[in-house]
């Protein structure tokens, strides 16, 4: 008896007619009480051990998230490993919802790897367990995967041939599902209510990891944008300062423009060409190669498609060349070989919509210029 409720029975039998005495009956009650104590101690110790395991697992995941908040893949891999160990799962899949389809973010186990290979992108419909959990916004618990009704419900799912138990829990952020975590046991061992709650806790930790990485990336991008904006404003101020000091001397102004542009746009060569007598002639430049400005001065450029300056002038718009060494129709291969240049950007100098010059940038590496 435990707190007035019967939790079991202690039976003692003799193979002869010899009734138990009152003292023996009293001893039996003592043994029964000792059995209750043993059962209760074991239950409490088991609960304590399970609670300690859960707290240790949670701490391990949170340490990983805290140590590398921007590395979401590492955090999700840790969640998969810790969850597999804590719940005795043979396979774990963490999937993220991107563009209306589910994509694998962390995979552990042979079955999970096979599912990732067979279904790299899963449609968001009721044909799979993780998608069903997402659509229903609640955990999906299946006690036995080999049950006929399970195979009828998920006919296209890659289910294990032998019996097992599975749970799929959605990753919820502000009421919206952004993915799912799936755990599979390779034996019929249904998840308890406490385990289901802990699985949802792992799903919440996955959301924290994903959100941390997203917010940090947004913060980093914002910081980079602000830094770049500051550099742009500083560069503009530098050029305007030169203009104010050199009102009647054009060369220092153009030189300031190319010097600033080469630094701001991480270029290796920068040239401004001015339109004179129908040709674009070298006006100012910044180069790592002493020969390159001389080549530019000796070769005025006519408008046309076979040069960066010519294309830019003709199009009256910015022109990007990913790699001049392999660009079809680009004629000045010799100059490119001398300068060792690859990615290029040309921007026209327009006055009343008409080109009066071109500023051209080039990199000694294949790294196309961005819109910014």
Coordinates of C-alpha atoms in Angstrom, one line a residue:
X1 CA 0.0 0.0 0.0
X2 CA 1.1 3.5 -0.9
X3 CA -0.8 6.5 0.4
X4 CA -3.9 4.4 0.8
X5 CA -3.7 2.8 -2.7
X6 CA -2.7 -0.7 -3.6
X7 CA 0.2 -0.8 -6.0
X8 CA 0.9 -4.6 -5.9
X9 CA 0.6 -7.8 -4.0
X10 CA 3.2 -9.9 -1.9
X11 CA 2.1 -13.6 -1.9
X12 CA 3.6 -16.3 0.2
X13 CA 2.5 -20.0 -0.1
X14 CA 3.2 -23.2 1.9
X15 CA 2.9 -26.6 0.4
X16 CA 1.3 -27.9 3.5
X17 CA -1.7 -27.0 5.7
X18 CA 0.0 -24.7 8.2
X19 CA -1.9 -21.4 8.7
X20 CA 0.1 -18.3 9.2
X21 CA 0.3 -16.9 12.7
X22 CA -0.6 -13.3 13.7
X23 CA 3.2 -12.6 14.1
X24 CA 3.9 -14.0 10.6
X25 CA 1.1 -11.9 9.2
X26 CA 2.6 -8.8 10.8
X27 CA 6.0 -9.7 9.4
X28 CA 4.4 -10.0 5.9
X29 CA 3.0 -6.5 6.3
X30 CA 6.5 -5.3 7.1
X31 CA 7.9 -7.0 4.0
X32 CA 5.2 -5.5 1.9
X33 CA 6.1 -2.0 3.3
X34 CA 9.7 -2.6 2.4
X35 CA 8.7 -3.6 -1.1
X36 CA 6.8 -0.3 -1.4
X37 CA 9.9 1.6 -0.2
X38 CA 12.1 -0.2 -2.7
X39 CA 9.7 0.5 -5.6
X40 CA 9.3 4.1 -4.6
X41 CA 13.1 4.6 -4.2
X42 CA 13.7 3.1 -7.6
X43 CA 11.0 5.3 -9.2
X44 CA 12.4 8.5 -7.6
X45 CA 16.0 7.6 -8.6
X46 CA 14.9 6.8 -12.1
X47 CA 13.0 10.1 -12.4
X48 CA 16.0 11.9 -10.9
X49 CA 18.4 10.3 -13.4
X50 CA 16.0 11.1 -16.3
X51 CA 15.7 14.7 -15.1
X52 CA 19.5 15.0 -14.8
X53 CA 19.9 13.5 -18.3
X54 CA 17.4 16.0 -19.7
X55 CA 19.1 18.9 -18.0
X56 CA 22.5 17.8 -19.2
X57 CA 21.3 17.4 -22.7
X58 CA 19.7 20.8 -22.7
X59 CA 22.8 22.4 -21.3
X60 CA 25.0 20.7 -24.0
X61 CA 22.8 22.1 -26.7
X62 CA 22.6 25.6 -25.2
X63 CA 26.4 25.6 -24.8
X64 CA 26.8 24.9 -28.5
X65 CA 24.3 27.6 -29.4
X66 CA 26.1 30.1 -27.1
X67 CA 29.6 29.2 -28.2
X68 CA 28.8 29.6 -32.0
X69 CA 25.5 31.5 -32.4
X70 CA 26.1 32.1 -36.1
X71 CA 26.8 28.4 -36.9
X72 CA 23.3 27.0 -37.2
X73 CA 24.5 23.8 -38.8
X74 CA 26.7 22.9 -35.9
X75 CA 23.9 23.6 -33.4
X76 CA 21.4 21.5 -35.3
X77 CA 23.9 18.6 -35.6
X78 CA 24.4 18.8 -31.8
X79 CA 20.7 18.7 -31.3
X80 CA 20.4 15.6 -33.5
X81 CA 23.2 13.8 -31.7
X82 CA 22.0 14.7 -28.1
X83 CA 18.4 13.8 -29.0
X84 CA 19.4 10.4 -30.4
X85 CA 21.4 9.6 -27.2
X86 CA 18.7 10.8 -24.8
X87 CA 15.7 9.1 -26.5
X88 CA 17.5 6.0 -27.7
X89 CA 16.7 6.9 -31.3
X90 CA 18.5 5.2 -34.2
X91 CA 17.7 8.0 -36.6
X92 CA 17.1 11.8 -36.3
X93 CA 16.2 14.2 -39.1
X94 CA 15.9 18.0 -38.6
X95 CA 14.3 19.7 -41.6
X96 CA 13.8 23.4 -42.4
X97 CA 10.9 24.8 -44.4
X98 CA 12.3 26.9 -47.3
X99 CA 10.4 28.1 -50.3
X100 CA 7.4 25.9 -49.5
X101 CA 9.5 22.7 -49.4
X102 CA 11.2 20.8 -46.6
X103 CA 15.0 20.5 -46.8
X104 CA 17.3 18.5 -44.6
X105 CA 19.4 20.5 -42.1
X106 CA 20.8 17.8 -39.9
X107 CA 20.8 14.0 -40.4
X108 CA 21.8 11.1 -38.1
X109 CA 21.5 7.4 -38.8
X110 CA 21.3 5.1 -41.9
X111 CA 17.5 5.5 -42.4
X112 CA 17.7 9.3 -42.0
X113 CA 20.5 9.4 -44.5
X114 CA 18.6 7.2 -47.0
X115 CA 15.6 9.5 -46.7
X116 CA 17.8 12.6 -47.3
X117 CA 19.2 11.0 -50.4
X118 CA 15.9 9.8 -51.8
X119 CA 14.0 12.9 -50.9
X120 CA 16.3 16.0 -50.7
X121 CA 13.3 18.2 -51.0
X122 CA 10.0 17.2 -49.5
X123 CA 6.7 18.8 -50.6
X124 CA 4.7 20.4 -47.8
X125 CA 1.7 18.0 -48.0
X126 CA 0.4 15.1 -45.9
X127 CA 2.5 12.5 -47.7
X128 CA 5.3 12.6 -45.1
X129 CA 5.4 12.7 -41.3
X130 CA 7.3 15.9 -40.9
X131 CA 5.1 17.8 -43.3
X132 CA 2.0 16.4 -41.5
X133 CA 3.4 17.7 -38.2
X134 CA 4.0 21.1 -39.7
X135 CA 0.6 21.3 -41.4
X136 CA -1.2 20.2 -38.1
X137 CA 1.0 22.4 -36.0
X138 CA 1.5 19.6 -33.4
X139 CA 3.7 16.6 -32.7
X140 CA 2.8 13.4 -34.7
X141 CA 3.4 10.3 -32.6
X142 CA 3.3 6.8 -34.2
X143 CA 3.7 3.9 -31.8
X144 CA 4.4 1.2 -34.5
X145 CA 5.6 2.1 -38.0
X146 CA 4.8 -1.4 -39.3
X147 CA 1.1 -1.0 -38.5
X148 CA -1.0 -1.3 -41.7
X149 CA -2.8 1.9 -41.2
X150 CA 0.5 3.8 -41.0
X151 CA 1.6 2.5 -44.4
X152 CA -1.8 3.3 -45.8
X153 CA -1.6 6.8 -44.5
X154 CA 2.0 7.4 -45.8
X155 CA 2.2 5.2 -48.9
X156 CA 5.2 7.1 -50.5
X157 CA 7.2 7.5 -47.3
X158 CA 10.4 5.5 -46.9
X159 CA 9.4 3.5 -43.8
X160 CA 11.7 0.9 -42.2
X161 CA 10.8 -2.7 -42.9
X162 CA 11.0 -3.7 -39.2
X163 CA 8.7 -2.4 -36.5
X164 CA 9.6 0.9 -34.7
X165 CA 8.3 4.0 -33.1
X166 CA 8.5 7.6 -34.4
X167 CA 7.7 11.1 -33.4
X168 CA 7.7 14.2 -35.6
X169 CA 7.5 17.6 -33.9
X170 CA 7.2 21.0 -35.7
X171 CA 9.6 23.8 -35.2
X172 CA 7.4 26.7 -34.2
X173 CA 8.3 30.4 -34.4
X174 CA 5.7 33.0 -33.5
X175 CA 2.9 30.6 -34.2
X176 CA 4.3 29.6 -37.6
X177 CA 6.1 26.3 -38.4
X178 CA 9.5 26.7 -39.9
X179 CA 10.6 23.1 -39.9
X180 CA 10.4 19.7 -38.1
X181 CA 12.4 17.3 -36.1
X182 CA 11.9 13.5 -36.6
X183 CA 13.1 10.8 -34.2
X184 CA 12.9 7.1 -35.0
X185 CA 13.4 4.1 -32.7
X186 CA 14.2 0.8 -34.3
X187 CA 12.0 -1.1 -32.0
X188 CA 8.3 -0.6 -30.9
X189 CA 8.9 1.6 -27.9
X190 CA 6.3 4.4 -27.9
X191 CA 7.4 7.8 -26.6
X192 CA 6.0 8.7 -23.2
X193 CA 4.2 12.0 -22.5
X194 CA 7.3 13.3 -20.8
X195 CA 9.5 12.3 -23.7
X196 CA 7.1 14.0 -26.2
X197 CA 7.3 17.2 -24.1
X198 CA 11.1 16.9 -24.2
X199 CA 11.1 16.3 -28.0
X200 CA 9.2 19.6 -28.3
X201 CA 11.8 21.2 -26.1
X202 CA 14.5 20.1 -28.6
X203 CA 12.4 21.5 -31.4
X204 CA 12.3 24.8 -29.5
X205 CA 16.0 24.8 -29.1
X206 CA 16.4 24.2 -32.9
X207 CA 14.3 27.3 -33.4
X208 CA 16.5 29.3 -31.0
X209 CA 19.6 28.2 -33.0
X210 CA 18.0 29.1 -36.3
X211 CA 16.7 32.4 -35.0
X212 CA 20.1 33.3 -33.4
X213 CA 21.9 32.7 -36.7
X214 CA 19.3 34.7 -38.7
X215 CA 19.4 37.7 -36.3
X216 CA 23.2 37.6 -36.2
X217 CA 23.5 37.5 -39.9
X218 CA 21.0 40.3 -40.2
X219 CA 22.9 42.3 -37.7
X220 CA 26.2 41.6 -39.5
X221 CA 24.7 42.6 -42.8
X222 CA 23.2 45.7 -41.3
X223 CA 26.6 46.6 -39.8
X224 CA 28.3 46.0 -43.1
X225 CA 25.7 48.1 -44.9
X226 CA 26.3 51.0 -42.4
X227 CA 30.0 50.6 -42.7
X228 CA 29.9 50.7 -46.4
X229 CA 27.5 53.7 -46.4
X230 CA 30.0 55.5 -44.1
X231 CA 32.8 54.6 -46.5
X232 CA 30.8 55.9 -49.4
X233 CA 30.0 59.2 -47.6
X234 CA 33.6 59.6 -46.6
X235 CA 34.7 58.9 -50.2
X236 CA 32.2 61.5 -51.5
X237 CA 33.4 64.0 -49.0
X238 CA 37.0 63.4 -50.0
X239 CA 36.3 64.0 -53.7
X240 CA 34.2 67.1 -52.9
X241 CA 37.0 68.4 -50.8
X242 CA 39.5 68.0 -53.7
X243 CA 37.0 69.7 -56.0
X244 CA 36.7 72.7 -53.7
X245 CA 40.5 73.1 -53.6
X246 CA 41.1 72.4 -57.3
X247 CA 38.3 74.3 -59.1
X248 CA 40.3 75.0 -62.2
X249 CA 42.6 72.0 -62.2
X250 CA 40.8 68.9 -63.5
X251 CA 43.5 66.2 -63.1
X252 CA 43.6 66.2 -59.3
X253 CA 39.9 65.8 -59.2
X254 CA 39.8 62.9 -61.6
X255 CA 42.7 61.3 -59.8
X256 CA 40.8 61.6 -56.5
X257 CA 37.8 59.9 -58.1
X258 CA 39.8 56.9 -59.4
X259 CA 41.8 56.6 -56.2
X260 CA 38.6 56.6 -54.1
X261 CA 36.8 54.2 -56.4
X262 CA 39.6 51.7 -56.5
X263 CA 39.6 51.6 -52.7
X264 CA 35.8 51.6 -52.2
X265 CA 35.1 48.9 -54.8
X266 CA 38.1 46.7 -53.9
X267 CA 39.5 47.0 -57.4
X268 CA 43.1 46.7 -58.6
X269 CA 42.9 49.0 -61.6
X270 CA 40.8 52.1 -62.2
X271 CA 40.8 54.4 -65.3
X272 CA 38.8 57.4 -66.3
X273 CA 38.7 57.9 -70.1
X274 CA 37.3 61.1 -71.7
X275 CA 35.7 61.5 -75.0
X276 CA 37.8 63.6 -77.4
X277 CA 37.3 63.7 -81.2
X278 CA 35.1 60.6 -81.1
X279 CA 37.6 58.5 -79.1
X280 CA 37.9 57.7 -75.4
X281 CA 41.4 58.8 -74.2
X282 CA 43.1 58.1 -70.9
X283 CA 42.5 60.9 -68.4
X284 CA 43.4 59.5 -65.0
X285 CA 44.3 56.1 -63.5
X286 CA 45.3 54.1 -60.6
X287 CA 47.2 50.8 -61.3
X288 CA 49.4 48.2 -59.7
X289 CA 51.1 47.7 -63.1
X290 CA 53.3 50.6 -64.4
X291 CA 52.8 49.5 -68.0
X292 CA 49.0 49.6 -67.9
X293 CA 48.6 53.4 -68.0
X294 CA 51.0 53.6 -70.9
X295 CA 49.0 51.0 -72.8
X296 CA 45.8 53.0 -72.2
X297 CA 47.4 56.3 -73.3
X298 CA 48.7 54.7 -76.5
X299 CA 45.4 53.1 -77.4
X300 CA 42.4 55.5 -77.5
X301 CA 39.2 53.5 -77.6
X302 CA 36.4 53.8 -80.1
X303 CA 32.8 53.2 -79.1
X304 CA 31.9 49.5 -79.8
X305 CA 31.3 46.1 -78.3
X306 CA 34.9 44.8 -78.3
X307 CA 36.2 46.8 -75.3
X308 CA 34.8 47.6 -71.8
X309 CA 35.0 51.4 -72.4
X310 CA 33.4 51.0 -75.9
X311 CA 30.6 48.9 -74.7
X312 CA 29.9 51.2 -71.7
X313 CA 29.8 54.3 -73.9
X314 CA 27.6 52.6 -76.5
X315 CA 25.1 51.3 -74.0
X316 CA 25.0 54.5 -71.9
X317 CA 24.7 52.1 -68.9
X318 CA 26.9 50.2 -66.5
X319 CA 28.6 47.1 -68.0
X320 CA 29.9 44.2 -66.1
X321 CA 32.4 41.6 -67.5
X322 CA 32.8 38.5 -65.3
X323 CA 36.2 37.5 -66.8
X324 CA 37.7 39.5 -69.6
X325 CA 40.1 36.7 -70.4
X326 CA 37.2 34.5 -71.6
X327 CA 34.6 37.1 -72.5
X328 CA 33.2 36.5 -76.0
X329 CA 33.8 39.5 -78.3
X330 CA 36.4 41.2 -76.0
X331 CA 39.2 42.2 -78.2
X332 CA 42.0 43.6 -76.0
X333 CA 43.4 40.3 -74.8
X334 CA 47.0 41.6 -75.0
X335 CA 46.3 44.4 -72.6
X336 CA 44.5 42.0 -70.3
X337 CA 47.5 39.7 -70.3
X338 CA 49.8 42.5 -69.4
X339 CA 47.5 43.8 -66.6
X340 CA 46.5 40.3 -65.4
X341 CA 42.9 41.5 -65.2
X342 CA 39.7 39.5 -65.1
X343 CA 36.5 41.0 -63.6
X344 CA 35.6 44.4 -64.9
X345 CA 33.0 47.2 -64.4
X346 CA 32.4 50.2 -66.6
X347 CA 30.1 53.1 -65.8
X348 CA 29.5 56.0 -68.2
X349 CA 30.0 59.6 -67.4
X350 CA 26.7 61.1 -68.8
X351 CA 25.9 64.8 -69.4
X352 CA 22.3 65.4 -70.6
X353 CA 22.1 61.7 -71.3
X354 CA 25.1 61.7 -73.6
X355 CA 28.4 59.9 -72.7
X356 CA 31.4 62.2 -72.2
X357 CA 33.6 59.6 -70.6
X358 CA 33.8 56.2 -68.9
X359 CA 35.2 55.2 -65.5
X360 CA 36.4 51.6 -65.6
X361 CA 37.4 49.3 -62.8
X362 CA 39.1 45.9 -63.0
X363 CA 40.2 43.2 -60.6
X364 CA 43.1 40.8 -60.9
X365 CA 40.8 37.9 -59.9
X366 CA 37.4 36.6 -61.1
X367 CA 35.0 38.3 -58.7
X368 CA 32.1 40.0 -60.5
X369 CA 31.1 43.4 -59.3
X370 CA 27.8 43.5 -57.4
X371 CA 24.8 45.9 -58.0
X372 CA 25.9 47.9 -55.0

